[in-house]
Short mmCIF file of C-alpha atoms in Angstrom, two decimals:
data_model
loop_
_atom_site.label_atom_id
_atom_site.label_comp_id
_atom_site.label_asym_id
_atom_site.label_seq_id
_atom_site.Cartn_x
_atom_site.Cartn_y
_atom_site.Cartn_z
CA UNK A 1 -11.79 -51.07 -41.62
CA UNK A 2 -7.98 -51.94 -42.02
CA UNK A 3 -6.20 -53.19 -38.93
CA UNK A 4 -2.84 -51.96 -37.16
CA UNK A 5 0.10 -53.14 -38.84
CA UNK A 6 2.01 -55.94 -35.78
CA UNK A 7 4.65 -52.61 -35.53
CA UNK A 8 1.46 -50.24 -34.64
CA UNK A 9 0.48 -53.08 -32.40
CA UNK A 10 3.44 -53.08 -30.74
CA UNK A 11 4.03 -49.56 -29.78
CA UNK A 12 0.96 -50.00 -28.49
CA UNK A 13 1.56 -52.72 -26.29
CA UNK A 14 5.03 -51.26 -24.90
CA UNK A 15 3.45 -47.61 -24.55
CA UNK A 16 0.91 -49.82 -22.45
CA UNK A 17 3.38 -51.63 -20.39
CA UNK A 18 5.26 -48.57 -19.75
CA UNK A 19 1.99 -46.52 -18.46
CA UNK A 20 1.22 -49.57 -16.00
CA UNK A 21 4.38 -49.67 -14.88
CA UNK A 22 4.51 -46.33 -14.30
CA UNK A 23 0.96 -46.41 -11.99
CA UNK A 24 2.71 -49.84 -10.45
CA UNK A 25 5.50 -46.88 -9.38
CA UNK A 26 3.76 -44.24 -8.31
CA UNK A 27 1.16 -47.05 -6.66
CA UNK A 28 4.43 -48.40 -4.74
CA UNK A 29 5.99 -44.78 -3.57
CA UNK A 30 2.56 -43.81 -1.94
CA UNK A 31 2.38 -46.83 0.08
CA UNK A 32 6.52 -46.27 0.98
CA UNK A 33 5.36 -42.32 1.77
CA UNK A 34 2.70 -43.72 3.94
CA UNK A 35 4.31 -45.48 5.76
CA UNK A 36 7.23 -43.25 6.02
CA UNK A 37 5.46 -40.80 7.30
CA UNK A 38 3.80 -43.09 9.59
CA UNK A 39 6.90 -43.89 11.42
CA UNK A 40 8.39 -40.25 10.94
CA UNK A 41 5.02 -39.31 13.27
CA UNK A 42 5.78 -42.12 15.78
CA UNK A 43 9.87 -40.91 16.02
CA UNK A 44 9.27 -37.40 16.57
CA UNK A 45 6.49 -38.63 19.15
CA UNK A 46 8.87 -40.74 21.19
CA UNK A 47 12.02 -38.08 20.75
CA UNK A 48 9.13 -35.67 22.48
CA UNK A 49 7.27 -38.16 25.03
CA UNK A 50 11.10 -39.69 25.97
CA UNK A 51 13.25 -36.22 25.94
CA UNK A 52 10.79 -34.38 28.06
CA UNK A 53 10.06 -37.40 30.06
CA UNK A 54 13.67 -38.49 31.65
CA UNK A 55 14.25 -36.01 33.49
CA UNK A 56 10.34 -37.59 35.77
CA UNK A 57 12.64 -40.49 36.83
CA UNK A 58 15.44 -38.08 38.42
CA UNK A 59 15.26 -36.33 41.80
CA UNK A 60 17.07 -33.39 42.96
CA UNK A 61 17.84 -33.64 46.80
CA UNK A 62 20.89 -31.25 48.77
CA UNK A 63 23.14 -31.69 51.19
CA UNK A 64 22.17 -30.16 55.01
CA UNK A 65 23.57 -30.19 58.56
CA UNK A 66 20.70 -31.87 60.21
CA UNK A 67 21.00 -31.84 64.22
CA UNK A 68 17.98 -33.45 65.52
CA UNK A 69 17.80 -31.00 68.84
CA UNK A 70 15.50 -31.49 70.81
CA UNK A 71 14.64 -28.77 72.17
CA UNK A 72 13.97 -27.59 68.29
CA UNK A 73 12.50 -31.06 67.83
CA UNK A 74 10.09 -30.57 70.39
CA UNK A 75 10.54 -34.35 71.44
CA UNK A 76 12.18 -35.82 74.40
CA UNK A 77 11.51 -39.73 74.49
CA UNK A 78 12.25 -41.05 71.02
CA UNK A 79 11.20 -44.53 71.10
CA UNK A 80 6.96 -42.21 71.76
CA UNK A 81 5.82 -43.09 68.50
CA UNK A 82 2.87 -40.03 69.37
CA UNK A 83 5.78 -38.06 70.02
CA UNK A 84 7.78 -38.85 67.00
CA UNK A 85 4.38 -38.13 64.82
CA UNK A 86 4.27 -34.61 65.85
CA UNK A 87 8.04 -33.28 66.15
CA UNK A 88 8.79 -29.86 64.71
CA UNK A 89 10.87 -31.14 62.00
CA UNK A 90 10.80 -28.78 59.45
CA UNK A 91 12.46 -26.60 62.65
CA UNK A 92 15.68 -28.60 61.99
CA UNK A 93 15.05 -27.65 58.32
CA UNK A 94 15.22 -23.87 58.98
CA UNK A 95 17.89 -24.39 61.44
CA UNK A 96 20.18 -26.12 59.48
CA UNK A 97 20.05 -23.94 56.55
CA UNK A 98 19.78 -21.05 58.86
CA UNK A 99 23.41 -21.80 60.20
CA UNK A 100 24.63 -22.81 56.27
CA UNK A 101 23.14 -18.72 55.53
CA UNK A 102 23.88 -16.79 58.82
CA UNK A 103 23.61 -13.48 56.33
CA UNK A 104 19.79 -14.03 55.49
CA UNK A 105 17.75 -11.96 58.33
CA UNK A 106 14.98 -10.66 56.83
CA UNK A 107 11.37 -12.01 56.93
CA UNK A 108 11.54 -12.17 52.88
CA UNK A 109 14.73 -13.79 52.76
CA UNK A 110 13.98 -16.30 55.72
CA UNK A 111 10.89 -17.53 53.38
CA UNK A 112 12.65 -17.50 50.11
CA UNK A 113 15.43 -19.53 51.68
CA UNK A 114 12.55 -22.23 53.78
CA UNK A 115 11.11 -22.52 50.12
CA UNK A 116 13.52 -24.92 48.56
CA UNK A 117 13.56 -27.44 50.36
CA UNK A 118 10.35 -29.94 50.11
CA UNK A 119 8.09 -30.76 52.64
CA UNK A 120 8.47 -33.44 51.72
CA UNK A 121 12.41 -33.88 53.51
CA UNK A 122 9.74 -33.17 57.14
CA UNK A 123 8.42 -37.14 56.41
CA UNK A 124 12.15 -38.15 55.63
CA UNK A 125 13.43 -36.81 58.51
CA UNK A 126 10.17 -38.35 60.44
CA UNK A 127 11.11 -41.55 59.88
CA UNK A 128 14.76 -41.66 60.30
CA UNK A 129 13.96 -40.53 63.66
CA UNK A 130 11.44 -43.34 64.56
CA UNK A 131 14.12 -46.07 62.54
CA UNK A 132 17.25 -44.81 64.52
CA UNK A 133 15.97 -42.83 68.06
CA UNK A 134 19.80 -42.95 68.72
CA UNK A 135 19.67 -39.92 66.09
CA UNK A 136 18.09 -38.02 69.07
CA UNK A 137 20.40 -35.19 69.84
CA UNK A 138 22.77 -35.95 67.07
CA UNK A 139 24.14 -33.92 63.73
CA UNK A 140 24.15 -35.56 60.57
CA UNK A 141 24.67 -34.73 57.45
CA UNK A 142 21.55 -35.64 55.06
CA UNK A 143 20.89 -35.34 51.74
CA UNK A 144 16.99 -34.37 51.89
CA UNK A 145 14.15 -33.10 49.11
CA UNK A 146 14.89 -29.74 47.10
CA UNK A 147 11.64 -27.97 46.75
CA UNK A 148 10.33 -28.13 42.58
CA UNK A 149 11.53 -25.08 41.52
CA UNK A 150 15.05 -26.13 42.64
CA UNK A 151 14.37 -29.60 41.71
CA UNK A 152 13.42 -27.48 37.66
CA UNK A 153 15.90 -25.11 37.64
CA UNK A 154 18.77 -27.74 38.73
CA UNK A 155 17.59 -30.34 35.65
CA UNK A 156 18.10 -27.77 33.29
CA UNK A 157 21.77 -26.00 33.85
CA UNK A 158 22.63 -28.74 31.58
CA UNK A 159 20.99 -26.27 28.75
CA UNK A 160 18.61 -23.46 28.78
CA UNK A 161 18.79 -22.91 32.50
CA UNK A 162 14.88 -22.13 33.29
CA UNK A 163 14.85 -20.12 36.72
CA UNK A 164 11.07 -17.80 35.81
CA UNK A 165 9.78 -19.24 39.92
CA UNK A 166 12.86 -18.62 41.54
CA UNK A 167 14.38 -15.23 42.82
CA UNK A 168 18.33 -13.74 42.33
CA UNK A 169 19.03 -14.91 45.81
CA UNK A 170 17.64 -18.42 45.34
CA UNK A 171 19.91 -18.34 42.10
CA UNK A 172 23.11 -17.34 44.47
CA UNK A 173 22.24 -20.23 46.95
CA UNK A 174 21.79 -22.80 44.55
CA UNK A 175 24.54 -21.84 43.35
CA UNK A 176 26.48 -22.00 46.75
CA UNK A 177 25.03 -25.86 46.89
CA UNK A 178 26.69 -26.30 43.25
CA UNK A 179 29.73 -24.58 44.13
CA UNK A 180 30.57 -26.97 47.30
CA UNK A 181 29.16 -30.04 46.01
CA UNK A 182 25.91 -30.52 48.21
CA UNK A 183 23.02 -30.77 45.74
CA UNK A 184 22.75 -33.48 43.35
CA UNK A 185 20.10 -35.66 41.02
CA UNK A 186 19.22 -39.45 42.34
CA UNK A 187 16.69 -41.73 40.76
CA UNK A 188 13.54 -41.06 41.74
CA UNK A 189 11.72 -44.20 43.77
CA UNK A 190 9.10 -41.57 44.75
CA UNK A 191 7.80 -42.13 41.71
CA UNK A 192 6.90 -45.37 42.19
CA UNK A 193 5.98 -46.13 45.11
CA UNK A 194 4.53 -42.73 45.86
CA UNK A 195 1.15 -41.84 44.82
CA UNK A 196 -0.54 -38.54 43.63
CA UNK A 197 0.45 -35.33 45.81
CA UNK A 198 -0.05 -31.31 44.79
CA UNK A 199 3.56 -30.25 45.04
CA UNK A 200 5.46 -32.93 41.68
CA UNK A 201 8.46 -33.87 43.69
CA UNK A 202 6.18 -35.83 46.04
CA UNK A 203 3.91 -36.73 42.98
CA UNK A 204 3.98 -40.53 42.70
CA UNK A 205 1.86 -42.99 39.80
CA UNK A 206 2.17 -46.17 42.32
CA UNK A 207 -1.67 -45.12 42.93
CA UNK A 208 -3.08 -44.54 39.18
CA UNK A 209 -0.93 -47.79 38.39
CA UNK A 210 -2.55 -50.40 41.06
CA UNK A 211 -5.93 -48.05 40.24
CA UNK A 212 -5.30 -49.07 36.46
CA UNK A 213 -4.80 -53.00 37.79
CA UNK A 214 -7.87 -53.80 40.20
CA UNK A 215 -9.98 -51.45 37.20
CA UNK A 216 -8.42 -54.30 34.42
CA UNK A 217 -8.87 -57.47 36.74
CA UNK A 218 -12.29 -55.79 37.08
CA UNK A 219 -12.61 -55.41 33.29
CA UNK A 220 -11.14 -59.14 32.33
CA UNK A 221 -13.59 -60.84 35.24
CA UNK A 222 -16.47 -59.59 33.75
CA UNK A 223 -15.91 -59.57 30.07
CA UNK A 224 -13.79 -62.49 28.92
CA UNK A 225 -16.19 -65.22 30.19
CA UNK A 226 -19.84 -63.33 29.16
CA UNK A 227 -17.72 -62.43 25.58
CA UNK A 228 -17.31 -65.79 25.27
CA UNK A 229 -20.59 -67.41 25.95
CA UNK A 230 -21.73 -64.64 24.01
CA UNK A 231 -19.47 -65.85 20.70
CA UNK A 232 -20.13 -69.30 21.74
CA UNK A 233 -24.09 -68.91 21.21
CA UNK A 234 -23.61 -67.05 18.33
CA UNK A 235 -21.49 -69.40 16.62
CA UNK A 236 -23.02 -72.73 17.52
CA UNK A 237 -25.97 -72.24 19.03
CA UNK A 238 -28.27 -69.25 17.79
CA UNK A 239 -30.68 -70.20 14.89
CA UNK A 240 -29.52 -68.37 11.65
CA UNK A 241 -32.61 -65.33 11.16
CA UNK A 242 -33.30 -61.86 11.53
CA UNK A 243 -33.02 -61.42 15.43
CA UNK A 244 -29.35 -63.35 15.45
CA UNK A 245 -28.13 -61.04 11.86
CA UNK A 246 -29.81 -57.92 14.35
CA UNK A 247 -27.59 -58.87 17.37
CA UNK A 248 -24.85 -59.92 15.32
CA UNK A 249 -24.55 -56.53 13.55
CA UNK A 250 -25.35 -54.09 16.31
CA UNK A 251 -22.40 -55.87 18.26
CA UNK A 252 -20.07 -55.09 14.65
CA UNK A 253 -21.83 -51.20 15.44
CA UNK A 254 -21.38 -51.37 19.21
CA UNK A 255 -17.62 -52.09 18.42
CA UNK A 256 -17.23 -48.32 17.08
CA UNK A 257 -19.22 -46.40 19.39
CA UNK A 258 -16.99 -43.55 21.28
CA UNK A 259 -15.92 -44.83 24.43
CA UNK A 260 -17.50 -41.90 26.05
CA UNK A 261 -21.22 -43.43 25.53
CA UNK A 262 -20.06 -46.04 27.31
CA UNK A 263 -19.26 -43.65 29.81
CA UNK A 264 -22.67 -42.04 30.26
CA UNK A 265 -24.13 -45.35 29.94
CA UNK A 266 -22.54 -46.50 32.99
CA UNK A 267 -23.64 -43.03 34.74
CA UNK A 268 -27.24 -43.63 34.17
CA UNK A 269 -27.23 -46.94 35.29
CA UNK A 270 -24.08 -47.61 37.73
CA UNK A 271 -24.66 -44.24 39.40
CA UNK A 272 -28.03 -43.06 39.47
CA UNK A 273 -30.05 -45.48 39.08
CA UNK A 274 -27.79 -48.38 41.50
CA UNK A 275 -26.36 -45.81 43.00
CA UNK A 276 -22.48 -46.88 43.31
CA UNK A 277 -20.21 -44.34 44.70
CA UNK A 278 -18.31 -42.93 42.33
CA UNK A 279 -14.37 -42.81 41.46
CA UNK A 280 -13.96 -46.87 42.49
CA UNK A 281 -12.28 -49.45 39.75
CA UNK A 282 -15.68 -51.66 40.58
CA UNK A 283 -17.92 -48.81 38.59
CA UNK A 284 -14.69 -48.19 36.45
CA UNK A 285 -14.49 -52.24 35.28
CA UNK A 286 -17.84 -52.42 34.54
CA UNK A 287 -18.20 -49.53 32.42
CA UNK A 288 -14.99 -50.69 31.01
CA UNK A 289 -16.71 -54.51 30.60
CA UNK A 290 -19.74 -52.56 28.08
CA UNK A 291 -16.86 -51.17 25.84
CA UNK A 292 -15.06 -54.05 25.39
CA UNK A 293 -16.89 -56.62 24.95
CA UNK A 294 -18.09 -55.88 21.18
CA UNK A 295 -14.33 -56.59 20.50
CA UNK A 296 -14.03 -60.01 22.44
CA UNK A 297 -17.14 -61.38 20.96
CA UNK A 298 -16.22 -60.69 17.52
CA UNK A 299 -12.57 -62.22 18.05
CA UNK A 300 -14.22 -64.81 20.29
CA UNK A 301 -16.64 -65.79 17.54
CA UNK A 302 -13.82 -65.93 14.26
CA UNK A 303 -11.04 -67.97 16.67
CA UNK A 304 -14.30 -70.71 16.97
CA UNK A 305 -14.72 -70.25 13.29
CA UNK A 306 -11.14 -70.46 11.77
CA UNK A 307 -11.76 -74.37 14.24
CA UNK A 308 -12.16 -76.53 10.92
CA UNK A 309 -15.74 -78.78 10.70
CA UNK A 310 -14.25 -81.43 10.79
CA UNK A 311 -12.88 -81.41 14.41
CA UNK A 312 -16.57 -81.02 14.48
CA UNK A 313 -18.17 -83.91 13.19
CA UNK A 314 -15.50 -86.39 14.38
CA UNK A 315 -16.12 -85.49 18.07
CA UNK A 316 -20.24 -85.63 16.87
CA UNK A 317 -19.49 -88.74 15.31
CA UNK A 318 -17.75 -91.01 18.51
CA UNK A 319 -20.73 -90.22 20.43
CA UNK A 320 -19.75 -87.13 22.07
CA UNK A 321 -22.89 -84.39 23.14
CA UNK A 322 -22.84 -81.15 20.93
CA UNK A 323 -21.68 -79.38 24.49
CA UNK A 324 -19.21 -81.92 24.76
CA UNK A 325 -17.79 -81.38 21.31
CA UNK A 326 -17.42 -77.27 22.02
CA UNK A 327 -16.11 -77.70 25.23
CA UNK A 328 -12.85 -80.58 24.83
CA UNK A 329 -12.67 -80.16 21.32
CA UNK A 330 -13.72 -76.61 19.73
CA UNK A 331 -12.45 -73.99 22.85
CA UNK A 332 -9.12 -75.22 23.82
CA UNK A 333 -8.68 -74.92 20.27
CA UNK A 334 -10.14 -71.84 19.62
CA UNK A 335 -9.06 -69.93 23.22
CA UNK A 336 -5.40 -68.38 21.89
CA UNK A 337 -7.35 -66.19 18.86
CA UNK A 338 -9.85 -65.61 21.79
CA UNK A 339 -7.09 -64.83 24.96
CA UNK A 340 -5.23 -62.58 22.34
CA UNK A 341 -8.43 -60.85 21.39
CA UNK A 342 -9.37 -60.28 25.41
CA UNK A 343 -5.76 -59.23 25.61
CA UNK A 344 -5.86 -56.41 22.91
CA UNK A 345 -9.26 -55.03 24.63
CA UNK A 346 -7.78 -55.22 27.75
CA UNK A 347 -5.20 -52.84 26.36
CA UNK A 348 -7.53 -50.51 24.91
CA UNK A 349 -9.06 -50.07 28.33
CA UNK A 350 -6.32 -49.57 29.77
CA UNK A 351 -5.35 -46.76 27.38
CA UNK A 352 -8.89 -45.16 28.25
CA UNK A 353 -9.66 -41.98 29.79
CA UNK A 354 -13.29 -40.43 28.68
CA UNK A 355 -15.26 -42.92 29.82
CA UNK A 356 -13.69 -42.85 32.97
CA UNK A 357 -14.21 -39.36 33.67
CA UNK A 358 -17.81 -39.40 33.75
CA UNK A 359 -17.73 -41.83 36.56
CA UNK A 360 -16.18 -39.45 38.28
CA UNK A 361 -12.36 -41.07 38.61
CA UNK A 362 -10.76 -38.01 38.09
CA UNK A 363 -11.35 -37.31 41.66
CA UNK A 364 -7.10 -36.10 43.23
CA UNK A 365 -6.93 -39.35 45.41
CA UNK A 366 -3.53 -39.22 47.21
CA UNK A 367 -4.52 -42.74 49.11
CA UNK A 368 -3.57 -46.19 47.62
CA UNK A 369 -6.38 -47.88 46.74
CA UNK A 370 -5.92 -51.92 48.44
CA UNK A 371 -9.03 -53.40 46.96
CA UNK A 372 -11.70 -52.08 43.78
CA UNK A 373 -14.16 -50.47 46.60
CA UNK A 374 -11.59 -47.93 47.20
CA UNK A 375 -11.48 -44.61 45.92
CA UNK A 376 -8.81 -44.64 43.14
CA UNK A 377 -7.86 -43.19 39.61
CA UNK A 378 -6.60 -44.64 37.04
CA UNK A 379 -3.40 -43.89 34.69
CA UNK A 380 -5.02 -42.32 31.77
CA UNK A 381 -6.84 -40.05 34.09
CA UNK A 382 -3.55 -38.83 36.01
CA UNK A 383 -1.71 -37.71 33.05
CA UNK A 384 -4.59 -35.94 32.28
CA UNK A 385 -4.60 -34.35 35.63
CA UNK A 386 -1.06 -33.93 35.91
CA UNK A 387 -0.81 -32.09 32.14
CA UNK A 388 -3.66 -29.89 32.89
CA UNK A 389 -1.57 -28.80 36.31
CA UNK A 390 0.35 -25.44 36.22
CA UNK A 391 3.74 -25.80 38.41
CA UNK A 392 6.74 -26.69 35.40
CA UNK A 393 7.46 -29.54 37.22
CA UNK A 394 4.29 -31.65 36.00
CA UNK A 395 5.35 -30.88 32.30
CA UNK A 396 8.08 -33.99 32.93
CA UNK A 397 5.73 -36.08 35.11
CA UNK A 398 3.53 -36.30 32.92
CA UNK A 399 5.93 -37.44 29.56
CA UNK A 400 7.04 -39.66 32.29
CA UNK A 401 3.59 -41.50 33.23
CA UNK A 402 3.31 -41.27 29.35
CA UNK A 403 6.04 -43.48 28.82
CA UNK A 404 5.39 -45.90 32.04
CA UNK A 405 1.47 -46.59 30.48
CA UNK A 406 3.14 -47.06 26.42
CA UNK A 407 5.48 -49.60 28.50
CA UNK A 408 2.32 -50.71 29.37
CA UNK A 409 0.68 -51.50 26.45
CA UNK A 410 3.63 -52.41 24.36
CA UNK A 411 3.71 -55.51 26.93
CA UNK A 412 0.66 -56.63 26.32
CA UNK A 413 0.55 -55.65 22.88
CA UNK A 414 4.36 -58.32 22.68
CA UNK A 415 2.20 -60.58 25.29
CA UNK A 416 -0.92 -61.28 22.76
CA UNK A 417 2.05 -61.91 19.69
CA UNK A 418 3.15 -64.37 22.04
CA UNK A 419 0.35 -66.18 22.85
CA UNK A 420 -0.38 -66.71 18.70
CA UNK A 421 2.48 -67.45 17.87
CA UNK A 422 3.30 -70.08 20.45
CA UNK A 423 -0.79 -71.57 20.57
CA UNK A 424 -1.86 -71.05 17.04
CA UNK A 425 -2.91 -74.33 15.04
CA UNK A 426 -2.53 -74.54 11.56
CA UNK A 427 -4.18 -77.47 9.32
#
C-alpha cells in the first residue's frame, strides 16, 4: 500500500474544507430562513390584528336636534330619580328623526329609520337629564351613538363600503348625514368603561379585564408561596431517593400537560365535589394555580440551584441554622429568578381559555365584577365569545380586544425581563 503524495493530500484537504464550509453555510442559511419565517408569520399576525382592530377603538355618532319635551318624555319633575329612570327617551330620538326626515311615513321605513340609532342613546339622554335637570323642555343638538350597522358602514367608506345589512333608504339617510356633517367617528371610551353587551356598539372589555385581574390575583396568591415552598423543600431538605426522583419527574411532566386537563380537574374537584359556584374568579384562579404551579416550581428550583454553595457554607459556618441560611441568604439571592418564573407563569395563565371554559367562565355576563366571588369572565373567553358572534361589528371588537390582551402580555414579559436585569447577581 502506497501513501498518497503531499499534493494529493492537500487537494483532499481542500475538497474536505470546501464541503465543510458549504455545509456550514447551509446550516446558517437554514437558521436565517427559520428566523425569517417566524418574523414573517409574526408580521402577518400583527398586520392582520392591528389592521382589523383599529376600528374597534372608534365609534360612530350622529348629531340630532333633541327636544326634551316633558309630554313626550313623560317626565315632569327632572329631579325625581324614579321619573328620570322611567322616561321615554326613545320617543325623543324618534321625534328628532321624524323631524329631520318628514317624508318617512309608512311603518317599515319608520322602523328602518329608528334602527339607525343605538339603544345606548337612550341611556345617554337619561344620564344627561339626570346630570342637568334644566334640560327639560329645552332643545339641544346632541351627538348620539349610531347603530352597529351604521357604524360599520360609515367606517368602511374610506375603503370598500360594507352595506350588506342596510337598505337603500338607509344608505340615503346616512349620505344626508355625511353631506351635512352630522356624522363622525370619535374615540370609543365605551370599549374600556363598559361590560359585555349583545349590541356590538355598546360592548366593552372592562368586565373581562377586571375578571382577568381578579383571577390572576387568586392565581398569584396561591401558586407563588406554594411553588416556592415546594422548590425550597425539594432543593434544600428532600432526601435523594426514588420517591423524590418520582416527584421531580412528575412535576416536570405536569408542565407539559394540556391546559384543558387542569380544567377537567377543576371541574371534578371544585365544582362537583366542593360545589363551588361556576363563573367566579376564585374558582378560575384555583384552576389556573394547578396549571401554573409546575412552571413556578421548576423556575424556583433553578434559581435556588444557581446560588453558589459557598453562600450556604459561609452562613452555616458562622452559626446560622438551616432555616436562617435559607431565609436570610439563599431566598433573597434566588428571588429574582423566582419572580421572573412567576411572572412568566402569570402571563401564560392570562392567555389561557380552555381550562376556564370547563368551569363555566364562558357565560354571557354584563355586570362588572367587584370581588373574586362575583360572576365574571376573562379576556381570552371574551375574545372567544365575540369571535363566534354573527354581527360584523364584533370582528373589529375581537381584534381590538386581542390587541389589549397582547399589550398586557408584552407588559408582563417586559416586567419579567426588567426584574431579571435589575435584581440578578453574578458570582
